[in-house]
JSON list of C-alpha atoms in Angstrom, two decimals:
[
{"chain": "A", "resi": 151, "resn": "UNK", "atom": "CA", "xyz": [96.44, 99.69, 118.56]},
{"chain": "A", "resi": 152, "resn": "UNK", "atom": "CA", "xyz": [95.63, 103.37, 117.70]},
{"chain": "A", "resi": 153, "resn": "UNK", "atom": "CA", "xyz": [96.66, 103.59, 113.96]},
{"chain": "A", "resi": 154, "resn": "UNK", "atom": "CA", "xyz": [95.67, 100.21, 112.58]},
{"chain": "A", "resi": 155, "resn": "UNK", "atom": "CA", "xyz": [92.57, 97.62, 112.47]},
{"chain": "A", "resi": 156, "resn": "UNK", "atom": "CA", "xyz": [92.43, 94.85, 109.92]},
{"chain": "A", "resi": 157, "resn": "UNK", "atom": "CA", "xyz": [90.10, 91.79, 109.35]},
{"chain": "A", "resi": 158, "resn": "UNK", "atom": "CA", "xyz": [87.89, 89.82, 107.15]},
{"chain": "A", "resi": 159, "resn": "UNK", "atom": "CA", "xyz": [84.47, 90.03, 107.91]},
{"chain": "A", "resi": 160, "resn": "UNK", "atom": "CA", "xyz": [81.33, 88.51, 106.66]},
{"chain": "A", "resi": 161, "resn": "UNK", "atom": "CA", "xyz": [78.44, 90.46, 104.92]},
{"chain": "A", "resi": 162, "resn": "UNK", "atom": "CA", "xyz": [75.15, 90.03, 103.92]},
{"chain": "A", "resi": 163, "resn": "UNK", "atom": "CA", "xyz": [72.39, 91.42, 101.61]},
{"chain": "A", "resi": 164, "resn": "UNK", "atom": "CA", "xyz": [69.22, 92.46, 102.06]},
{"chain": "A", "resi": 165, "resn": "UNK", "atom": "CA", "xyz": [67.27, 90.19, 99.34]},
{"chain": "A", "resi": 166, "resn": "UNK", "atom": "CA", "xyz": [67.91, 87.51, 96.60]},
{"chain": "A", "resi": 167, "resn": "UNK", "atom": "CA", "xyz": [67.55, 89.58, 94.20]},
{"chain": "A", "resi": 168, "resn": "UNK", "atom": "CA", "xyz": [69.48, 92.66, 95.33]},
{"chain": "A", "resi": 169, "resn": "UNK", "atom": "CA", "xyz": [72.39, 90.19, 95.99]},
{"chain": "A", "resi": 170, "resn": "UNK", "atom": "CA", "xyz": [72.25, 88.79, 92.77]},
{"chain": "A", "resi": 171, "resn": "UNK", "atom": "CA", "xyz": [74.26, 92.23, 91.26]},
{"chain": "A", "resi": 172, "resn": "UNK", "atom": "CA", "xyz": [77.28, 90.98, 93.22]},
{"chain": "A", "resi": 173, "resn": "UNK", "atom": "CA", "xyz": [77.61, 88.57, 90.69]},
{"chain": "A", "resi": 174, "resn": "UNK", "atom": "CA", "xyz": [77.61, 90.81, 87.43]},
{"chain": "A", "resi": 175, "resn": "UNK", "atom": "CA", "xyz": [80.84, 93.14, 86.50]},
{"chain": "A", "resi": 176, "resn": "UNK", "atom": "CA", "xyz": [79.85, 96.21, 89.01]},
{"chain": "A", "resi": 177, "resn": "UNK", "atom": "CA", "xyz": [81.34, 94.10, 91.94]},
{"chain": "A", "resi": 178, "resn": "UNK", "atom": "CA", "xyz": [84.61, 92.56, 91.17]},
{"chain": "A", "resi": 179, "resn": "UNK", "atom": "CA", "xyz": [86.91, 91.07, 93.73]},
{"chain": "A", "resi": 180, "resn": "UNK", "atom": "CA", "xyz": [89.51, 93.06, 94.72]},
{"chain": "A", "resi": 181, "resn": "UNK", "atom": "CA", "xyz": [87.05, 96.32, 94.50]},
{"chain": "A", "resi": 182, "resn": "UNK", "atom": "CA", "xyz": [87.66, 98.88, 97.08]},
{"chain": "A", "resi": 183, "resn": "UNK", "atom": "CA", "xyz": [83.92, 99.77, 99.14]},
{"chain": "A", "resi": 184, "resn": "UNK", "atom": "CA", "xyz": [82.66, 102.69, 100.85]},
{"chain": "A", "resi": 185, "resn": "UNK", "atom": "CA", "xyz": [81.30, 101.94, 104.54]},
{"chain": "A", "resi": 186, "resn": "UNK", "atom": "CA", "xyz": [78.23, 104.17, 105.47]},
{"chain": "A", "resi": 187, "resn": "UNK", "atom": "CA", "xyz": [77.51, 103.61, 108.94]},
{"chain": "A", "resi": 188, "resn": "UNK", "atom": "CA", "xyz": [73.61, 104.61, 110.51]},
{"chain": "A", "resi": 189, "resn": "UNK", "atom": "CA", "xyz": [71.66, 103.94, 113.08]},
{"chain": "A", "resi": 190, "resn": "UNK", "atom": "CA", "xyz": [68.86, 101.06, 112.38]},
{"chain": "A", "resi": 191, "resn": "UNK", "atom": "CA", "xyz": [66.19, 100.75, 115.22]},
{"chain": "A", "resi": 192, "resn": "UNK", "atom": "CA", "xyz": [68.51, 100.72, 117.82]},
{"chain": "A", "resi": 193, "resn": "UNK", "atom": "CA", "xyz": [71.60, 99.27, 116.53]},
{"chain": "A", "resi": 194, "resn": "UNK", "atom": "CA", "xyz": [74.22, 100.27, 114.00]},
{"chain": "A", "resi": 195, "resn": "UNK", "atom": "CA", "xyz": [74.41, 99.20, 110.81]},
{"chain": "A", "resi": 196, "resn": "UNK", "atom": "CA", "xyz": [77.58, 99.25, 108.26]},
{"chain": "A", "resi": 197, "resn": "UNK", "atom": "CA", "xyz": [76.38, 99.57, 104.41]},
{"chain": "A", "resi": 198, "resn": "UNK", "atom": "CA", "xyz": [79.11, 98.65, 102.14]},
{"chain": "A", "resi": 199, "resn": "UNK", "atom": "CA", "xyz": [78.61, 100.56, 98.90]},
{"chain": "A", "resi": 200, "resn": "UNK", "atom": "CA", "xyz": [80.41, 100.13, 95.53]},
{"chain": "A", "resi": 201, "resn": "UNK", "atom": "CA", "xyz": [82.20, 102.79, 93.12]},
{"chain": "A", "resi": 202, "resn": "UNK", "atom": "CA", "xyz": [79.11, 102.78, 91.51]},
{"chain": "A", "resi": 203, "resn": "UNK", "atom": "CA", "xyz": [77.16, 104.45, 94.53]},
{"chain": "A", "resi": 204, "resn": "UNK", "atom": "CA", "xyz": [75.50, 101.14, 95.34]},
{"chain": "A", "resi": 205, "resn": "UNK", "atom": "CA", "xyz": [74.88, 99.46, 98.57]},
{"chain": "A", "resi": 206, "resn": "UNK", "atom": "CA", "xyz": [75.53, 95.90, 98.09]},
{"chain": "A", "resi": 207, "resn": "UNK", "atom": "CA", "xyz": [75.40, 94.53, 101.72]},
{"chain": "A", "resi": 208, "resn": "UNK", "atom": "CA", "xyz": [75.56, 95.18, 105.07]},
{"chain": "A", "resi": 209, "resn": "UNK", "atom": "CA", "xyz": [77.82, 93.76, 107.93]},
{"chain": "A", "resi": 210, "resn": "UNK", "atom": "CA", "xyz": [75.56, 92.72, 111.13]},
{"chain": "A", "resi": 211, "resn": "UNK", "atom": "CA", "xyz": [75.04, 95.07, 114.06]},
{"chain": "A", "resi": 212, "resn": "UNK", "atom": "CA", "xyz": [78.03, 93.80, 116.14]},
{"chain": "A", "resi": 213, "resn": "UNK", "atom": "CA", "xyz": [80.57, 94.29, 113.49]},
{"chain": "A", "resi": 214, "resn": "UNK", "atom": "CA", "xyz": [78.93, 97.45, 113.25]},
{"chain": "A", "resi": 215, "resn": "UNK", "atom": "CA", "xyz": [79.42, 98.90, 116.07]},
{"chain": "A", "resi": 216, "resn": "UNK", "atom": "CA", "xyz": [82.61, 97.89, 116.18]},
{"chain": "A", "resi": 217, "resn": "UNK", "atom": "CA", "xyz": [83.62, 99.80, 113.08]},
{"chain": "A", "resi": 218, "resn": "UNK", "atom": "CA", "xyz": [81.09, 102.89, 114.59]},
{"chain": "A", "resi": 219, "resn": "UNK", "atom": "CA", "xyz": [83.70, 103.06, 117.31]},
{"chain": "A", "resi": 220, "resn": "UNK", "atom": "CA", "xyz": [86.79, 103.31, 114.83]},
{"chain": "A", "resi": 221, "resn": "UNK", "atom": "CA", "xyz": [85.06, 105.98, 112.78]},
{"chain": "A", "resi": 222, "resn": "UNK", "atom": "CA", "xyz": [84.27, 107.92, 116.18]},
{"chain": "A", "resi": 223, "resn": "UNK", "atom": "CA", "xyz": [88.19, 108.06, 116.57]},
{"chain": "A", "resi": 224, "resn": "UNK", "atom": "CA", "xyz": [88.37, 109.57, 113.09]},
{"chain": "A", "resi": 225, "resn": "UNK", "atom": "CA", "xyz": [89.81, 105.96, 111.36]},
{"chain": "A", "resi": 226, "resn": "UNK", "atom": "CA", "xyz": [89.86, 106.00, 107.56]},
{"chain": "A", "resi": 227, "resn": "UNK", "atom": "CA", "xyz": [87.83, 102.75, 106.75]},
{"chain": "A", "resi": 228, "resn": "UNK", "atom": "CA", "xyz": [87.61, 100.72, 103.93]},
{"chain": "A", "resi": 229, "resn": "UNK", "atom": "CA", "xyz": [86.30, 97.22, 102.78]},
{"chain": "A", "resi": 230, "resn": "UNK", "atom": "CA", "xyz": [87.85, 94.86, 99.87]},
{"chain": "A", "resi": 231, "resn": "UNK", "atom": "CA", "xyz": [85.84, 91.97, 98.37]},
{"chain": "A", "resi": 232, "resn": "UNK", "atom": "CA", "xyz": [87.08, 89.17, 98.88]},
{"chain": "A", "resi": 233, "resn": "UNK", "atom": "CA", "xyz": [84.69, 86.23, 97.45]},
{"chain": "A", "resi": 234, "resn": "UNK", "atom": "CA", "xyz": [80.99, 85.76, 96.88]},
{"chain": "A", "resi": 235, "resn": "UNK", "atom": "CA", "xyz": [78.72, 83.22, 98.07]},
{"chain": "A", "resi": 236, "resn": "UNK", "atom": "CA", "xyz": [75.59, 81.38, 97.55]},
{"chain": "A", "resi": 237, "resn": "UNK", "atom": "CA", "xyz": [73.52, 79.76, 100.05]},
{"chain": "A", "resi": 238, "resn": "UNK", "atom": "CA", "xyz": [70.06, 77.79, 99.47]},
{"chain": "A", "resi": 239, "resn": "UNK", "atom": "CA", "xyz": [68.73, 78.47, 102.56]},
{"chain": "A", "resi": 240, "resn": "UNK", "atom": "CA", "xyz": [66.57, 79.41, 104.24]},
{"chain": "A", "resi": 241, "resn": "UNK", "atom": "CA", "xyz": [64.38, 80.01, 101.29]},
{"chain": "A", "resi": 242, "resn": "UNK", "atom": "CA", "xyz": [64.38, 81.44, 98.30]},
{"chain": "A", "resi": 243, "resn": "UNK", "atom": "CA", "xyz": [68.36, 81.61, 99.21]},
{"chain": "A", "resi": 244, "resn": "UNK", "atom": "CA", "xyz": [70.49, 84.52, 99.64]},
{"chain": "A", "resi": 245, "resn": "UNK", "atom": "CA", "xyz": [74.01, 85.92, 98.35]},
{"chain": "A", "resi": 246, "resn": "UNK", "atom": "CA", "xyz": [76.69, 86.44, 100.55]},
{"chain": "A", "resi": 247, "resn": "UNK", "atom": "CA", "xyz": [80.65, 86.76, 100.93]},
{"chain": "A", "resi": 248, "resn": "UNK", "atom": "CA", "xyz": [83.24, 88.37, 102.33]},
{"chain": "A", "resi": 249, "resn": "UNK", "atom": "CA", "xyz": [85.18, 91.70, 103.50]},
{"chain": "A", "resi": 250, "resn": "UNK", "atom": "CA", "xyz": [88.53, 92.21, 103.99]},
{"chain": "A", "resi": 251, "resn": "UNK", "atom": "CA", "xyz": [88.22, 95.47, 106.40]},
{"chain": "A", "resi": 252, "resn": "UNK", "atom": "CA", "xyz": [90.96, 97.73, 106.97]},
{"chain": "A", "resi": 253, "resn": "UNK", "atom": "CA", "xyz": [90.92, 100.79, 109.26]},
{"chain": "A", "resi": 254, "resn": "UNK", "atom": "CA", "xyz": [94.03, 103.16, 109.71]},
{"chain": "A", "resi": 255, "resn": "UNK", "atom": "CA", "xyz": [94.94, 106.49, 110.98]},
{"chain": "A", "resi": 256, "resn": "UNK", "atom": "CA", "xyz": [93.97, 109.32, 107.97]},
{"chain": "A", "resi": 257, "resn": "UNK", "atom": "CA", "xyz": [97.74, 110.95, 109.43]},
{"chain": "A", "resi": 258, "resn": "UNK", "atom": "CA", "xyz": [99.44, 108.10, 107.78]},
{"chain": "A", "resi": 259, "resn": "UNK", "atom": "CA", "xyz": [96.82, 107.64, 104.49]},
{"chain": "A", "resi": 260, "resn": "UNK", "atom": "CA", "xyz": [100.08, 107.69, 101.96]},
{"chain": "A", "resi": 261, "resn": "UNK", "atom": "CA", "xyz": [101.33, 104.64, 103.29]},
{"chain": "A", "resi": 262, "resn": "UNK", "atom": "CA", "xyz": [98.24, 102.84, 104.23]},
{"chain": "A", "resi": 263, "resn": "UNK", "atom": "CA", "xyz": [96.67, 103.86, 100.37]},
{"chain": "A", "resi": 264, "resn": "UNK", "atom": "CA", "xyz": [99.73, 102.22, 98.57]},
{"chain": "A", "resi": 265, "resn": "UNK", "atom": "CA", "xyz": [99.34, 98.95, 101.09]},
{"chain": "A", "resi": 266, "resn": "UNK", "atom": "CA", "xyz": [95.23, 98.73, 100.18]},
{"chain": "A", "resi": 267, "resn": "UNK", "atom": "CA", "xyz": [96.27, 99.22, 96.55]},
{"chain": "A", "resi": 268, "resn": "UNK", "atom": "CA", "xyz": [98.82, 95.53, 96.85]},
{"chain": "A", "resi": 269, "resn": "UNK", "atom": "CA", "xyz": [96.62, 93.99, 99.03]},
{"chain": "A", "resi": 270, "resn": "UNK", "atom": "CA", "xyz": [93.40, 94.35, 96.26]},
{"chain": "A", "resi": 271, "resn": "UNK", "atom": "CA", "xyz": [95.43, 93.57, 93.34]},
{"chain": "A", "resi": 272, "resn": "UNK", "atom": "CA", "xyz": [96.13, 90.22, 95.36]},
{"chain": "A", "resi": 273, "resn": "UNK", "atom": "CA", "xyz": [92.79, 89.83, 96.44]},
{"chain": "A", "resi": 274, "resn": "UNK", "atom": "CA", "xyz": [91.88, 90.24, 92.34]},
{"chain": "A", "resi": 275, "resn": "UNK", "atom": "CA", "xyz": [94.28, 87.53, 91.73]},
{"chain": "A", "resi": 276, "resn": "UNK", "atom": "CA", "xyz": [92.50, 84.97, 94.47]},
{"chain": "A", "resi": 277, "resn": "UNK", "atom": "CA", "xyz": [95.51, 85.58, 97.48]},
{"chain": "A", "resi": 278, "resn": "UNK", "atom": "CA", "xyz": [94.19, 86.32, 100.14]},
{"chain": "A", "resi": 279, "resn": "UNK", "atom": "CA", "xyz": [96.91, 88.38, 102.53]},
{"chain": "A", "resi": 280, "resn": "UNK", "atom": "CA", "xyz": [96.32, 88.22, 106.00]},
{"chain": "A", "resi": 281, "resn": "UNK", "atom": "CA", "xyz": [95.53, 91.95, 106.98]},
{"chain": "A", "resi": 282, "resn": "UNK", "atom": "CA", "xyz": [95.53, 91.55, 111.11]},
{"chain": "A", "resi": 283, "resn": "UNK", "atom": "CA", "xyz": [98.75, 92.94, 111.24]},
{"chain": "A", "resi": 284, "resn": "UNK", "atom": "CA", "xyz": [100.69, 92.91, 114.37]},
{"chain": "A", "resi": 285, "resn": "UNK", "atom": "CA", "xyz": [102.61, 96.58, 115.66]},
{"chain": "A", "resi": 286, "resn": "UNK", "atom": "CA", "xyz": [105.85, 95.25, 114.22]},
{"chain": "A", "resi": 287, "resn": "UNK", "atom": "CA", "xyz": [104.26, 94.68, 110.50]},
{"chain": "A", "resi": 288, "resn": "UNK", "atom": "CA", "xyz": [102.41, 97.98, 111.18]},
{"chain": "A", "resi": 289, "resn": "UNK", "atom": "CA", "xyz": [105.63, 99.59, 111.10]},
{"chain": "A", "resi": 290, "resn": "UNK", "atom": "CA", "xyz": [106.79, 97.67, 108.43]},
{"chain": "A", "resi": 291, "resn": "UNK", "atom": "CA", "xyz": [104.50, 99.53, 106.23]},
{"chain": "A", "resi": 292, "resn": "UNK", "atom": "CA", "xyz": [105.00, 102.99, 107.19]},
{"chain": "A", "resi": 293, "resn": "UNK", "atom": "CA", "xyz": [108.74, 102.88, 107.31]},
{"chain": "A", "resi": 294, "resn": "UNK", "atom": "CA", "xyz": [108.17, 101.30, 103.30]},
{"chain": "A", "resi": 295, "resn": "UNK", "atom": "CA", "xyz": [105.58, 103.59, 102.79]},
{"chain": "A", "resi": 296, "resn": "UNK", "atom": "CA", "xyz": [103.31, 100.89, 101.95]},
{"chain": "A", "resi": 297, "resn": "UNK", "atom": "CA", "xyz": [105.12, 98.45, 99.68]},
{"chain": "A", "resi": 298, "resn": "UNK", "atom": "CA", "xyz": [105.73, 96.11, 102.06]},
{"chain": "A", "resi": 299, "resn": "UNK", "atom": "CA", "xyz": [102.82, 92.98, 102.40]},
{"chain": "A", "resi": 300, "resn": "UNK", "atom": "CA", "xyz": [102.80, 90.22, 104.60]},
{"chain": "A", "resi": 301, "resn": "UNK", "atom": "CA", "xyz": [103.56, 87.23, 103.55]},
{"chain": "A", "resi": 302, "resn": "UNK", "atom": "CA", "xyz": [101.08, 85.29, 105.14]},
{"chain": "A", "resi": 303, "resn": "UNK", "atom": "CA", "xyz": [97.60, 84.26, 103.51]},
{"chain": "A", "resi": 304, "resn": "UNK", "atom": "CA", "xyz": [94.29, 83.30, 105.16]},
{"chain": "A", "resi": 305, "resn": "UNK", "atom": "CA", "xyz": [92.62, 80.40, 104.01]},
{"chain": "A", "resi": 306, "resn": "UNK", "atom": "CA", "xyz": [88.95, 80.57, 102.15]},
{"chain": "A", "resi": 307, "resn": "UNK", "atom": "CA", "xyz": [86.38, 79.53, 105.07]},
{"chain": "A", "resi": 308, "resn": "UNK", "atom": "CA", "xyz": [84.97, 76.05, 104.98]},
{"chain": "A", "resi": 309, "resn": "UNK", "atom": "CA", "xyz": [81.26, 76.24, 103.39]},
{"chain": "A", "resi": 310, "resn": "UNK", "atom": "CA", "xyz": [78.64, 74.05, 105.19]},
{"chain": "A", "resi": 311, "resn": "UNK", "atom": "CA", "xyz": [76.51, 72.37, 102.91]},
{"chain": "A", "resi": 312, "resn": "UNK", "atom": "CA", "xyz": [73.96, 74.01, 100.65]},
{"chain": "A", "resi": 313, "resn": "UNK", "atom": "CA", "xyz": [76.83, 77.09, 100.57]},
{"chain": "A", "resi": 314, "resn": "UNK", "atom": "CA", "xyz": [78.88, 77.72, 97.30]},
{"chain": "A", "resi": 315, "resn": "UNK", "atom": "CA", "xyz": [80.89, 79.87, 96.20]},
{"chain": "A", "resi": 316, "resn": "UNK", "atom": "CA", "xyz": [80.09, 81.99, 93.19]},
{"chain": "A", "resi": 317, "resn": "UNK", "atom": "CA", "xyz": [83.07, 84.07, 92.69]},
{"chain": "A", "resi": 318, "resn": "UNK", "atom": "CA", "xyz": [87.04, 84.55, 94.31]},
{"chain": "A", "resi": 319, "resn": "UNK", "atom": "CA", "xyz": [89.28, 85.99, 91.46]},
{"chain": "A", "resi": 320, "resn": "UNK", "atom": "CA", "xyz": [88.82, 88.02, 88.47]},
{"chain": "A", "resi": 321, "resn": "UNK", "atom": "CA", "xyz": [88.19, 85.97, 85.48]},
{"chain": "A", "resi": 322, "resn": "UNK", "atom": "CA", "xyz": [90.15, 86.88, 82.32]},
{"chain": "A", "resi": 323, "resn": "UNK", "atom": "CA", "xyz": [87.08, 88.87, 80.50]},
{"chain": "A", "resi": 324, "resn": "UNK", "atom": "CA", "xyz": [86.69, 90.49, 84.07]},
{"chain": "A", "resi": 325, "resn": "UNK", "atom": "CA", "xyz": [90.16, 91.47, 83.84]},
{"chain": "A", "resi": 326, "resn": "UNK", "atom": "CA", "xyz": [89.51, 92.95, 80.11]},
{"chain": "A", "resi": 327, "resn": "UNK", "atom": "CA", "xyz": [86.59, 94.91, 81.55]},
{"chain": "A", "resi": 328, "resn": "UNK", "atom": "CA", "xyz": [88.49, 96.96, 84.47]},
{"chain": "A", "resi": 329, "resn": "UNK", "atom": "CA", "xyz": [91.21, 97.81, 81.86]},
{"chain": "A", "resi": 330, "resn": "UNK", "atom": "CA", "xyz": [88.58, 99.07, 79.89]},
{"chain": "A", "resi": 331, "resn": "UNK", "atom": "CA", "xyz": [87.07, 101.28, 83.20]},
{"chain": "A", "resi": 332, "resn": "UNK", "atom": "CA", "xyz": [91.10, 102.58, 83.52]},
{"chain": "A", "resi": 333, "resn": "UNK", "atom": "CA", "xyz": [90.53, 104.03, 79.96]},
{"chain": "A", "resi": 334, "resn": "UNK", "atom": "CA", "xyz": [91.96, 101.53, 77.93]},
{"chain": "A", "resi": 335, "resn": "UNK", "atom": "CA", "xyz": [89.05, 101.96, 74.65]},
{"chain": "A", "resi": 336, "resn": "UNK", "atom": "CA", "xyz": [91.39, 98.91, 73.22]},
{"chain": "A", "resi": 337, "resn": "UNK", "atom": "CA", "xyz": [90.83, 96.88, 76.33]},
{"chain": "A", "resi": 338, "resn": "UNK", "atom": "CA", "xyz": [87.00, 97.69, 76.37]},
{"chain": "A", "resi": 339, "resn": "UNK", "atom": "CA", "xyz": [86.01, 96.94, 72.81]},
{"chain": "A", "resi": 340, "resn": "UNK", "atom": "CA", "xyz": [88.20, 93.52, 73.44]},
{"chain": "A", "resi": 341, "resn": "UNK", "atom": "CA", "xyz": [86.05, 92.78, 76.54]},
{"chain": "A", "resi": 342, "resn": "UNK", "atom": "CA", "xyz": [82.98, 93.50, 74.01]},
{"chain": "A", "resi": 343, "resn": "UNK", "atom": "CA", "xyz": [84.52, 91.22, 71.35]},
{"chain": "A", "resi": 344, "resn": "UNK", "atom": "CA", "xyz": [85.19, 88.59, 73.59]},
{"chain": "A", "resi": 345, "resn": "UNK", "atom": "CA", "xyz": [81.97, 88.27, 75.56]},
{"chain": "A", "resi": 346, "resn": "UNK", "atom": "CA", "xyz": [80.17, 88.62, 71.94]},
{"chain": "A", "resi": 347, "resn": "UNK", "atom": "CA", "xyz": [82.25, 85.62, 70.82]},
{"chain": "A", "resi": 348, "resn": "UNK", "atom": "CA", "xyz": [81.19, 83.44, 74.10]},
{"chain": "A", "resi": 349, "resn": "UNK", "atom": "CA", "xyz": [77.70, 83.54, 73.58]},
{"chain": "A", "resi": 350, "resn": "UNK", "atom": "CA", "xyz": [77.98, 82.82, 70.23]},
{"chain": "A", "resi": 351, "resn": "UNK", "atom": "CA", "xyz": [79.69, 79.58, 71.33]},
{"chain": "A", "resi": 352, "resn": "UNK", "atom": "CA", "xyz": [77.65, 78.81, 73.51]},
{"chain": "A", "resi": 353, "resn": "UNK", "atom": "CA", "xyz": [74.69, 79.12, 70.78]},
{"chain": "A", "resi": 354, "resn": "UNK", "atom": "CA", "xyz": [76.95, 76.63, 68.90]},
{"chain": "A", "resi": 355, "resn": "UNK", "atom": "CA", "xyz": [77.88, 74.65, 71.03]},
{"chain": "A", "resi": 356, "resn": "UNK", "atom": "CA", "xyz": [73.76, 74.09, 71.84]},
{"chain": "A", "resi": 357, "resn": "UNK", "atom": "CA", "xyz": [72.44, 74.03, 68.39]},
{"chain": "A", "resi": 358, "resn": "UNK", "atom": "CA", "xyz": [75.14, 71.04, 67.60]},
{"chain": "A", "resi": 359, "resn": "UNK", "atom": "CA", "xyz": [73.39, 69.21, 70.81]},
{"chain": "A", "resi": 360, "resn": "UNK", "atom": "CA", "xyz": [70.09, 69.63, 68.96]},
{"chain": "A", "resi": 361, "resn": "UNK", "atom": "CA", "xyz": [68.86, 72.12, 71.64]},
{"chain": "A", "resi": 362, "resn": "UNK", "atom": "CA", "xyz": [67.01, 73.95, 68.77]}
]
């Protein structure tokens, strides 16, 4: 197939630490990412980077290629997140998670645009829509000029021991926070208010234990 190429694909991150950001409010699930393909050594390598300009992870050098080959044949790509994960090992442990990567012909970006769009806002909400799409569903989105989703889900992977998972829906302050990116100053100082009003629960809820 020629004008589509869908999957979910796992990524990982260069260091504890750098990983650690996919946890905070500049990586939500459901976020659209850039993919920066370059040569490393001798192999490919596919940087995801977020709206914020940040490179967050990396798929590994097969997967690479693979999408190397897509953008040769001048493929519009793009990566949603789909969950984060935490391993303990090997040591000192490592973030990870998951892509959902969709490539389609830039000749039909109207439709494909408006399918993304339904596709994150489900992601956001913790469904996740299967995105292989056969030639007949393929069509089904052009000839609805992207409206139309499949309504068929994938299943979260099963996590070997020593894996968790850290994050695979927006919570409700992360919700008040991206209203607040859309321009929505109410939204934002309510996101402000409310995460204000956590802590100070929490500081409660620890002095009444006798913490301090």
């Amino acid at each position: 197939m020629d004008q589509y190429f869908g999957t979910y694909q796992t990524f990982n991150t260069v260091s504890k630490n750098d990983g650690a950001a996919l946890i905070g409010a500049d990586n939500l699930i459901g976020d659209l990412y850039r993919i920066d393909i370059e040569m490393d050594s001798n192999s490919h390598k596919a940087w995801l980077v977020n709206r914020f300009d940040k490179r967050v992870g990396f798929f590994d050098a097969k997967f690479s290629r693979e999408l190397s080959i897509w953008k040769a044949r001048g493929m519009k790509m793009t990566a949603i997140l789909s969950f984060v994960a935490y391993s303990d090992a090997p040591d000192p442990g490592r973030y990870w998670g998951e892509m959902a990567v969709i490539c389609y012909n830039p000749s039909n970006d109207e439709a494909f645009s408006t399918f993304v769009e339904g596709v994150r806002k489900k992601m956001g909400e913790g469904t996740r829509l299967n995105v292989n799409l056969k030639d007949n569903e393929v069509k089904k989105v052009l000839s609805s000029k992207g409206t139309w989703l499949p309504d068929q889900n994938v299943p979260m992977p099963k996590l070997s021991k020593g894996n968790a998972i850290m994050k695979s829906r927006l919570s409700v302050s992360e919700k008040v926070i991206e209203q607040g990116r859309k321009g929505n100053k109410g939204c934002y100082a309510a996101s402000w208010a409310f995460l204000i009003a956590l802590v100070v629960l929490i500081l409660l809820g620890l002095k009444s234990c006798g913490v301090f």
